Amino acid sequence: MKNDFVATVTHELKTPLASTRMLVDTLLEGRCKSDQQQREYLELIARENKRLSRLIDNFLTFSRMERNKRSLDFEEVAPGALANTAVETVHENYERCGCKLSIEVAEHLPDITADRDSMVQVLLNLLDNACKYSEDDKLIKLSVFERDHAVCFEVADHGIGMSPRERSKIFDRFYQVDQSMTRKVGGAGLGLSIVKFIVDAHGGTIDIESELGKGSVFTVKITGNTEE
Ligand code: ADP
């Protein structure tokens, strides 16, 4: 497991590093055809840099989780603010991938007791997956609403979906339904195990409805008060 982890991390870090190094070399050697191309290269570098930071965040969370040291900083948070931060963060990547995101946040939602950064990370991982595992119909919806005195964050896609058997395993560390697919879209099989860890730490639940070829709906339910 440990070797797997090191190999995956190394691979995931090396790819964007190699591509940005090439772009930087081209810029340094003044081999750009135009100002516009120069700008495009800089934007690519900035994007890869952001992606690397996110990857590293995930790896760090994972490694803290492994050592059982993830400390959460609970405070009263407005659910809509968490959704907005996540949406702002994925916006650029969604645009680049041709994904459309619709957002629906119910009015008058109660605050939840949550660790802000961790809950944003939950939403980011779910939104990233929704985009990665969508093919032709790239319409993704993020809804935040109240149900049974709990606040629900729901991420719905019309992507490749999964079978009930796969669904039972996707929260396992390093589990990926189709490794050739994930090699293409990037990922280490850690995103959802991190999601589950964080949601558990908030005393919440996560439900999945999914159908092969039709799409998936992930619903995170946060009931409110948590034990610290
Ligand atoms: P990865 O880095 O591989 O995306 P995750 O832990 O986030 O790792 O997800 C585990 C696996 O669950 C993925 O490799 C993929 O096979 C499946 N999966 C996750 N989200 C979705 C989704 N929205 N639609 C279809 N499959 C999904």
mmCIF file of C-alpha atoms and ligand atoms in Angstrom:
data_model
loop_
_atom_site.group_PDB
_atom_site.id
_atom_site.type_symbol
_atom_site.label_atom_id
_atom_site.label_comp_id
_atom_site.label_asym_id
_atom_site.label_seq_id
_atom_site.Cartn_x
_atom_site.Cartn_y
_atom_site.Cartn_z
ATOM 1 C CA MET A 1 0.000 0.000 0.000
ATOM 2 C CA LYS A 2 2.799 2.360 0.935
ATOM 3 C CA ASN A 3 4.702 1.740 -2.305
ATOM 4 C CA ASP A 4 1.502 2.191 -4.232
ATOM 5 C CA PHE A 5 1.028 5.522 -2.571
ATOM 6 C CA VAL A 6 4.553 6.748 -3.254
ATOM 7 C CA ALA A 7 4.356 5.606 -6.884
ATOM 8 C CA THR A 8 0.988 7.300 -7.400
ATOM 9 C CA VAL A 9 2.039 10.526 -5.744
ATOM 10 C CA THR A 10 5.236 10.635 -7.752
ATOM 11 C CA HIS A 11 3.439 10.044 -11.013
ATOM 12 C CA GLU A 12 0.743 12.607 -10.273
ATOM 13 C CA LEU A 13 3.294 15.255 -9.350
ATOM 14 C CA LYS A 14 5.721 14.555 -12.142
ATOM 15 C CA THR A 15 3.297 14.985 -15.020
ATOM 16 C CA PRO A 16 2.311 18.625 -14.355
ATOM 17 C CA LEU A 17 5.882 19.444 -13.332
ATOM 18 C CA ALA A 18 7.219 18.170 -16.656
ATOM 19 C CA SER A 19 4.649 20.067 -18.686
ATOM 20 C CA THR A 20 5.208 23.354 -16.844
ATOM 21 C CA ARG A 21 8.981 22.978 -17.161
ATOM 22 C CA MET A 22 8.608 22.695 -20.918
ATOM 23 C CA LEU A 23 6.437 25.789 -21.052
ATOM 24 C CA VAL A 24 8.832 27.781 -18.861
ATOM 25 C CA ASP A 25 11.786 26.738 -21.046
ATOM 26 C CA THR A 26 9.954 27.899 -24.153
ATOM 27 C CA LEU A 27 9.203 31.254 -22.526
ATOM 28 C CA LEU A 28 12.762 31.681 -21.242
ATOM 29 C CA GLU A 29 14.266 30.959 -24.613
ATOM 30 C CA GLY A 30 11.986 33.544 -26.203
ATOM 31 C CA ARG A 31 10.537 30.945 -28.554
ATOM 32 C CA CYS A 32 6.963 32.225 -28.357
ATOM 33 C CA LYS A 33 5.404 33.317 -31.617
ATOM 34 C CA SER A 34 3.307 36.125 -30.208
ATOM 35 C CA ASP A 35 2.270 37.940 -27.065
ATOM 36 C CA GLN A 36 -0.947 36.011 -27.161
ATOM 37 C CA GLN A 37 0.854 32.691 -27.162
ATOM 38 C CA GLN A 38 3.048 33.887 -24.321
ATOM 39 C CA ARG A 39 -0.067 34.701 -22.336
ATOM 40 C CA GLU A 40 -1.599 31.301 -23.114
ATOM 41 C CA TYR A 41 1.531 29.579 -21.823
ATOM 42 C CA LEU A 42 1.483 31.628 -18.633
ATOM 43 C CA GLU A 43 -2.169 30.761 -18.112
ATOM 44 C CA LEU A 44 -1.396 27.080 -18.605
ATOM 45 C CA ILE A 45 1.394 27.295 -16.051
ATOM 46 C CA ALA A 46 -0.893 29.050 -13.571
ATOM 47 C CA ARG A 47 -3.569 26.385 -14.061
ATOM 48 C CA GLU A 48 -1.174 23.483 -13.599
ATOM 49 C CA ASN A 49 0.214 25.202 -10.533
ATOM 50 C CA LYS A 50 -3.262 25.415 -8.998
ATOM 51 C CA ARG A 51 -3.917 21.776 -9.808
ATOM 52 C CA LEU A 52 -0.643 20.791 -8.156
ATOM 53 C CA SER A 53 -1.563 22.712 -5.015
ATOM 54 C CA ARG A 54 -4.902 20.904 -4.871
ATOM 55 C CA LEU A 55 -3.235 17.547 -5.349
ATOM 56 C CA ILE A 56 -0.783 18.287 -2.584
ATOM 57 C CA ASP A 57 -3.660 19.381 -0.313
ATOM 58 C CA ASN A 58 -5.296 16.024 -0.928
ATOM 59 C CA PHE A 59 -2.101 14.093 -0.296
ATOM 60 C CA LEU A 60 -1.455 16.014 2.910
ATOM 61 C CA THR A 61 -4.980 15.450 4.163
ATOM 62 C CA PHE A 62 -4.599 11.800 3.355
ATOM 63 C CA SER A 63 -1.324 11.464 5.158
ATOM 64 C CA ARG A 64 -2.687 13.294 8.219
ATOM 65 C CA MET A 65 -5.694 11.011 8.122
ATOM 66 C CA GLU A 66 -3.379 8.021 8.088
ATOM 67 C CA ARG A 67 -1.668 9.286 11.197
ATOM 68 C CA ASN A 68 -5.008 10.139 12.706
ATOM 69 C CA LYS A 69 -3.913 13.684 13.187
ATOM 70 C CA ARG A 70 -6.292 15.637 11.077
ATOM 71 C CA SER A 71 -7.386 18.373 13.399
ATOM 72 C CA LEU A 72 -10.599 20.099 12.550
ATOM 73 C CA ASP A 73 -11.401 23.623 13.435
ATOM 74 C CA PHE A 74 -15.155 23.771 13.948
ATOM 75 C CA GLU A 75 -17.100 26.991 13.653
ATOM 76 C CA GLU A 76 -20.549 28.145 12.600
ATOM 77 C CA VAL A 77 -20.580 28.347 8.838
ATOM 78 C CA ALA A 78 -23.184 29.384 6.284
ATOM 79 C CA PRO A 79 -23.686 26.446 3.881
ATOM 80 C CA GLY A 80 -24.086 28.808 0.930
ATOM 81 C CA ALA A 81 -20.659 30.332 1.595
ATOM 82 C CA LEU A 82 -19.040 26.880 1.402
ATOM 83 C CA ALA A 83 -20.778 26.210 -1.900
ATOM 84 C CA ASN A 84 -19.694 29.584 -3.309
ATOM 85 C CA THR A 85 -16.047 29.079 -2.396
ATOM 86 C CA ALA A 86 -16.043 25.637 -4.035
ATOM 87 C CA VAL A 87 -17.779 26.953 -7.156
ATOM 88 C CA GLU A 88 -15.288 29.816 -7.514
ATOM 89 C CA THR A 89 -12.422 27.364 -7.231
ATOM 90 C CA VAL A 90 -13.652 24.905 -9.865
ATOM 91 C CA HIS A 91 -14.984 27.565 -12.218
ATOM 92 C CA GLU A 92 -11.921 27.811 -14.432
ATOM 93 C CA ASN A 93 -11.360 24.083 -14.695
ATOM 94 C CA TYR A 94 -15.024 23.510 -15.551
ATOM 95 C CA GLU A 95 -14.826 26.078 -18.289
ATOM 96 C CA ARG A 96 -11.753 24.515 -19.759
ATOM 97 C CA CYS A 97 -13.383 21.060 -19.773
ATOM 98 C CA GLY A 98 -16.632 22.358 -21.252
ATOM 99 C CA CYS A 99 -18.592 21.462 -18.108
ATOM 100 C CA LYS A 100 -21.640 23.523 -17.213
ATOM 101 C CA LEU A 101 -22.353 23.991 -13.542
ATOM 102 C CA SER A 102 -25.730 25.012 -12.220
ATOM 103 C CA ILE A 103 -26.063 25.973 -8.585
ATOM 104 C CA GLU A 104 -29.128 26.079 -6.401
ATOM 105 C CA VAL A 105 -28.818 27.196 -2.810
ATOM 106 C CA ALA A 106 -32.051 27.242 -0.810
ATOM 107 C CA GLU A 107 -32.909 30.401 1.076
ATOM 108 C CA HIS A 108 -32.793 30.722 4.870
ATOM 109 C CA LEU A 109 -30.529 27.738 5.468
ATOM 110 C CA PRO A 110 -29.327 27.319 9.050
ATOM 111 C CA ASP A 111 -25.603 27.579 9.748
ATOM 112 C CA ILE A 112 -23.775 24.323 10.265
ATOM 113 C CA THR A 113 -20.956 23.525 12.670
ATOM 114 C CA ALA A 114 -18.117 22.681 10.348
ATOM 115 C CA ASP A 115 -14.461 22.989 9.513
ATOM 116 C CA ARG A 116 -14.612 25.408 6.633
ATOM 117 C CA ASP A 117 -11.579 24.274 4.625
ATOM 118 C CA SER A 118 -12.380 20.596 4.994
ATOM 119 C CA MET A 119 -15.971 20.991 3.901
ATOM 120 C CA VAL A 120 -14.834 23.009 0.886
ATOM 121 C CA GLN A 121 -12.426 20.182 0.110
ATOM 122 C CA VAL A 122 -15.360 17.720 0.215
ATOM 123 C CA LEU A 123 -17.286 19.786 -2.312
ATOM 124 C CA LEU A 124 -14.213 20.289 -4.504
ATOM 125 C CA ASN A 125 -13.489 16.572 -4.635
ATOM 126 C CA LEU A 126 -17.109 15.787 -5.535
ATOM 127 C CA LEU A 127 -17.265 18.542 -8.163
ATOM 128 C CA ASP A 128 -13.923 17.475 -9.626
ATOM 129 C CA ASN A 129 -15.139 13.893 -9.936
ATOM 130 C CA ALA A 130 -18.450 14.962 -11.483
ATOM 131 C CA CYS A 131 -16.468 16.763 -14.179
ATOM 132 C CA LYS A 132 -13.871 14.001 -14.656
ATOM 133 C CA TYR A 133 -16.443 11.249 -15.021
ATOM 134 C CA SER A 134 -18.807 13.104 -17.364
ATOM 135 C CA GLU A 135 -18.588 12.387 -21.052
ATOM 136 C CA ASP A 136 -21.032 13.901 -23.559
ATOM 137 C CA ASP A 137 -23.566 15.478 -21.252
ATOM 138 C CA LYS A 138 -21.403 17.694 -19.082
ATOM 139 C CA LEU A 139 -24.139 19.317 -17.060
ATOM 140 C CA ILE A 140 -23.464 19.234 -13.342
ATOM 141 C CA LYS A 141 -25.667 20.540 -10.591
ATOM 142 C CA LEU A 142 -24.753 21.551 -7.076
ATOM 143 C CA SER A 143 -27.733 21.945 -4.763
ATOM 144 C CA VAL A 144 -27.754 22.939 -1.123
ATOM 145 C CA PHE A 145 -30.991 22.426 0.794
ATOM 146 C CA GLU A 146 -32.452 21.432 4.133
ATOM 147 C CA ARG A 147 -33.954 18.009 4.729
ATOM 148 C CA ASP A 148 -34.925 16.336 8.013
ATOM 149 C CA HIS A 149 -33.264 19.130 10.036
ATOM 150 C CA ALA A 150 -29.981 18.569 8.228
ATOM 151 C CA VAL A 151 -28.235 20.530 5.516
ATOM 152 C CA CYS A 152 -27.628 18.545 2.321
ATOM 153 C CA PHE A 153 -24.998 19.269 -0.325
ATOM 154 C CA GLU A 154 -25.862 17.401 -3.486
ATOM 155 C CA VAL A 155 -23.646 17.026 -6.551
ATOM 156 C CA ALA A 156 -25.410 15.490 -9.544
ATOM 157 C CA ASP A 157 -23.898 14.573 -12.890
ATOM 158 C CA HIS A 158 -25.000 12.843 -16.096
ATOM 159 C CA GLY A 159 -21.725 11.013 -16.441
ATOM 160 C CA ILE A 160 -20.583 7.419 -16.736
ATOM 161 C CA GLY A 161 -22.198 6.306 -13.464
ATOM 162 C CA MET A 162 -21.312 3.065 -11.716
ATOM 163 C CA SER A 163 -22.721 -0.333 -10.831
ATOM 164 C CA PRO A 164 -23.915 -1.171 -7.286
ATOM 165 C CA ARG A 165 -20.833 -3.362 -6.831
ATOM 166 C CA GLU A 166 -18.474 -0.525 -7.758
ATOM 167 C CA ARG A 167 -20.454 1.877 -5.647
ATOM 168 C CA SER A 168 -19.769 -0.179 -2.545
ATOM 169 C CA LYS A 169 -16.025 0.172 -3.050
ATOM 170 C CA ILE A 170 -15.404 3.726 -4.175
ATOM 171 C CA PHE A 171 -14.696 5.022 -0.687
ATOM 172 C CA ASP A 172 -11.826 2.557 -0.270
ATOM 173 C CA ARG A 173 -8.376 4.055 -0.502
ATOM 174 C CA PHE A 174 -6.827 3.776 -3.961
ATOM 175 C CA TYR A 175 -9.936 2.164 -5.423
ATOM 176 C CA GLN A 176 -10.653 3.233 -8.997
ATOM 177 C CA VAL A 177 -13.335 1.618 -11.142
ATOM 178 C CA ASP A 178 -11.333 1.898 -14.319
ATOM 179 C CA GLN A 179 -7.648 2.629 -14.010
ATOM 180 C CA SER A 180 -7.173 3.377 -17.698
ATOM 181 C CA MET A 181 -9.896 6.005 -17.441
ATOM 182 C CA THR A 182 -8.380 7.586 -14.345
ATOM 183 C CA ARG A 183 -4.964 7.607 -15.931
ATOM 184 C CA LYS A 184 -6.517 9.789 -18.602
ATOM 185 C CA VAL A 185 -8.424 12.149 -16.322
ATOM 186 C CA GLY A 186 -5.914 12.149 -13.468
ATOM 187 C CA GLY A 187 -6.447 11.061 -9.899
ATOM 188 C CA ALA A 188 -5.068 8.788 -7.269
ATOM 189 C CA GLY A 189 -8.146 7.067 -5.895
ATOM 190 C CA LEU A 190 -7.944 9.139 -2.719
ATOM 191 C CA GLY A 191 -10.539 11.852 -3.292
ATOM 192 C CA LEU A 192 -13.543 9.945 -2.017
ATOM 193 C CA SER A 193 -11.767 8.338 0.923
ATOM 194 C CA ILE A 194 -10.900 11.872 2.014
ATOM 195 C CA VAL A 195 -14.512 12.942 1.496
ATOM 196 C CA LYS A 196 -15.727 10.073 3.657
ATOM 197 C CA PHE A 197 -13.192 10.788 6.372
ATOM 198 C CA ILE A 198 -14.162 14.462 6.582
ATOM 199 C CA VAL A 199 -17.902 13.785 6.458
ATOM 200 C CA ASP A 200 -17.546 11.159 9.227
ATOM 201 C CA ALA A 201 -15.585 13.651 11.318
ATOM 202 C CA HIS A 202 -18.546 16.028 10.985
ATOM 203 C CA GLY A 203 -20.951 13.319 12.135
ATOM 204 C CA GLY A 204 -22.536 13.457 8.700
ATOM 205 C CA THR A 205 -23.503 10.906 6.075
ATOM 206 C CA ILE A 206 -22.923 10.489 2.372
ATOM 207 C CA ASP A 207 -25.346 8.756 0.005
ATOM 208 C CA ILE A 208 -24.857 7.813 -3.604
ATOM 209 C CA GLU A 209 -27.410 7.138 -6.259
ATOM 210 C CA SER A 210 -25.870 6.021 -9.476
ATOM 211 C CA GLU A 211 -26.677 4.167 -12.643
ATOM 212 C CA LEU A 212 -24.194 2.958 -15.234
ATOM 213 C CA GLY A 213 -24.208 5.225 -18.246
ATOM 214 C CA LYS A 214 -26.775 7.569 -16.698
ATOM 215 C CA GLY A 215 -24.968 9.480 -13.992
ATOM 216 C CA SER A 216 -24.497 9.832 -10.267
ATOM 217 C CA VAL A 217 -25.801 11.875 -7.378
ATOM 218 C CA PHE A 218 -23.663 12.281 -4.251
ATOM 219 C CA THR A 219 -25.454 13.719 -1.228
ATOM 220 C CA VAL A 220 -23.566 14.847 1.847
ATOM 221 C CA LYS A 221 -25.789 15.420 4.845
ATOM 222 C CA ILE A 222 -24.520 17.401 7.803
ATOM 223 C CA THR A 223 -26.730 17.154 10.821
ATOM 224 C CA GLY A 224 -25.359 20.018 12.789
ATOM 225 C CA ASN A 225 -23.543 19.571 16.031
ATOM 226 C CA THR A 226 -20.392 17.546 16.102
ATOM 227 C CA GLU A 227 -18.118 16.093 18.723
ATOM 228 C CA GLU A 228 -14.696 17.570 18.847
HETATM 229 P P1 ADP B 1 -9.983 9.353 -8.315
HETATM 230 O O1 ADP B 1 -8.757 10.108 -7.988
HETATM 231 O O2 ADP B 1 -9.700 8.065 -9.048
HETATM 232 O O3 ADP B 1 -11.038 10.154 -8.974
HETATM 233 P P2 ADP B 1 -11.794 9.062 -6.037
HETATM 234 O O4 ADP B 1 -11.517 8.455 -4.697
HETATM 235 O O5 ADP B 1 -12.226 10.472 -6.069
HETATM 236 O O6 ADP B 1 -10.476 8.850 -6.886
HETATM 237 O O7 ADP B 1 -12.881 8.166 -6.762
HETATM 238 C C1 ADP B 1 -12.735 6.744 -6.777
HETATM 239 C C2 ADP B 1 -13.368 6.162 -8.017
HETATM 240 O O8 ADP B 1 -14.807 6.311 -7.966
HETATM 241 C C3 ADP B 1 -12.947 6.846 -9.312
HETATM 242 O O9 ADP B 1 -11.738 6.349 -9.812
HETATM 243 C C4 ADP B 1 -14.135 6.534 -10.222
HETATM 244 O O10 ADP B 1 -13.969 5.252 -10.784
HETATM 245 C C5 ADP B 1 -15.330 6.495 -9.269
HETATM 246 N N1 ADP B 1 -16.107 7.768 -9.280
HETATM 247 C C6 ADP B 1 -15.982 8.794 -8.413
HETATM 248 N N2 ADP B 1 -16.866 9.780 -8.690
HETATM 249 C C7 ADP B 1 -17.566 9.366 -9.756
HETATM 250 C C8 ADP B 1 -18.649 9.941 -10.541
HETATM 251 N N3 ADP B 1 -19.173 11.146 -10.260
HETATM 252 N N4 ADP B 1 -19.127 9.201 -11.574
HETATM 253 C C9 ADP B 1 -18.624 7.974 -11.853
HETATM 254 N N5 ADP B 1 -17.616 7.392 -11.179
HETATM 255 C C10 ADP B 1 -17.099 8.070 -10.140
#
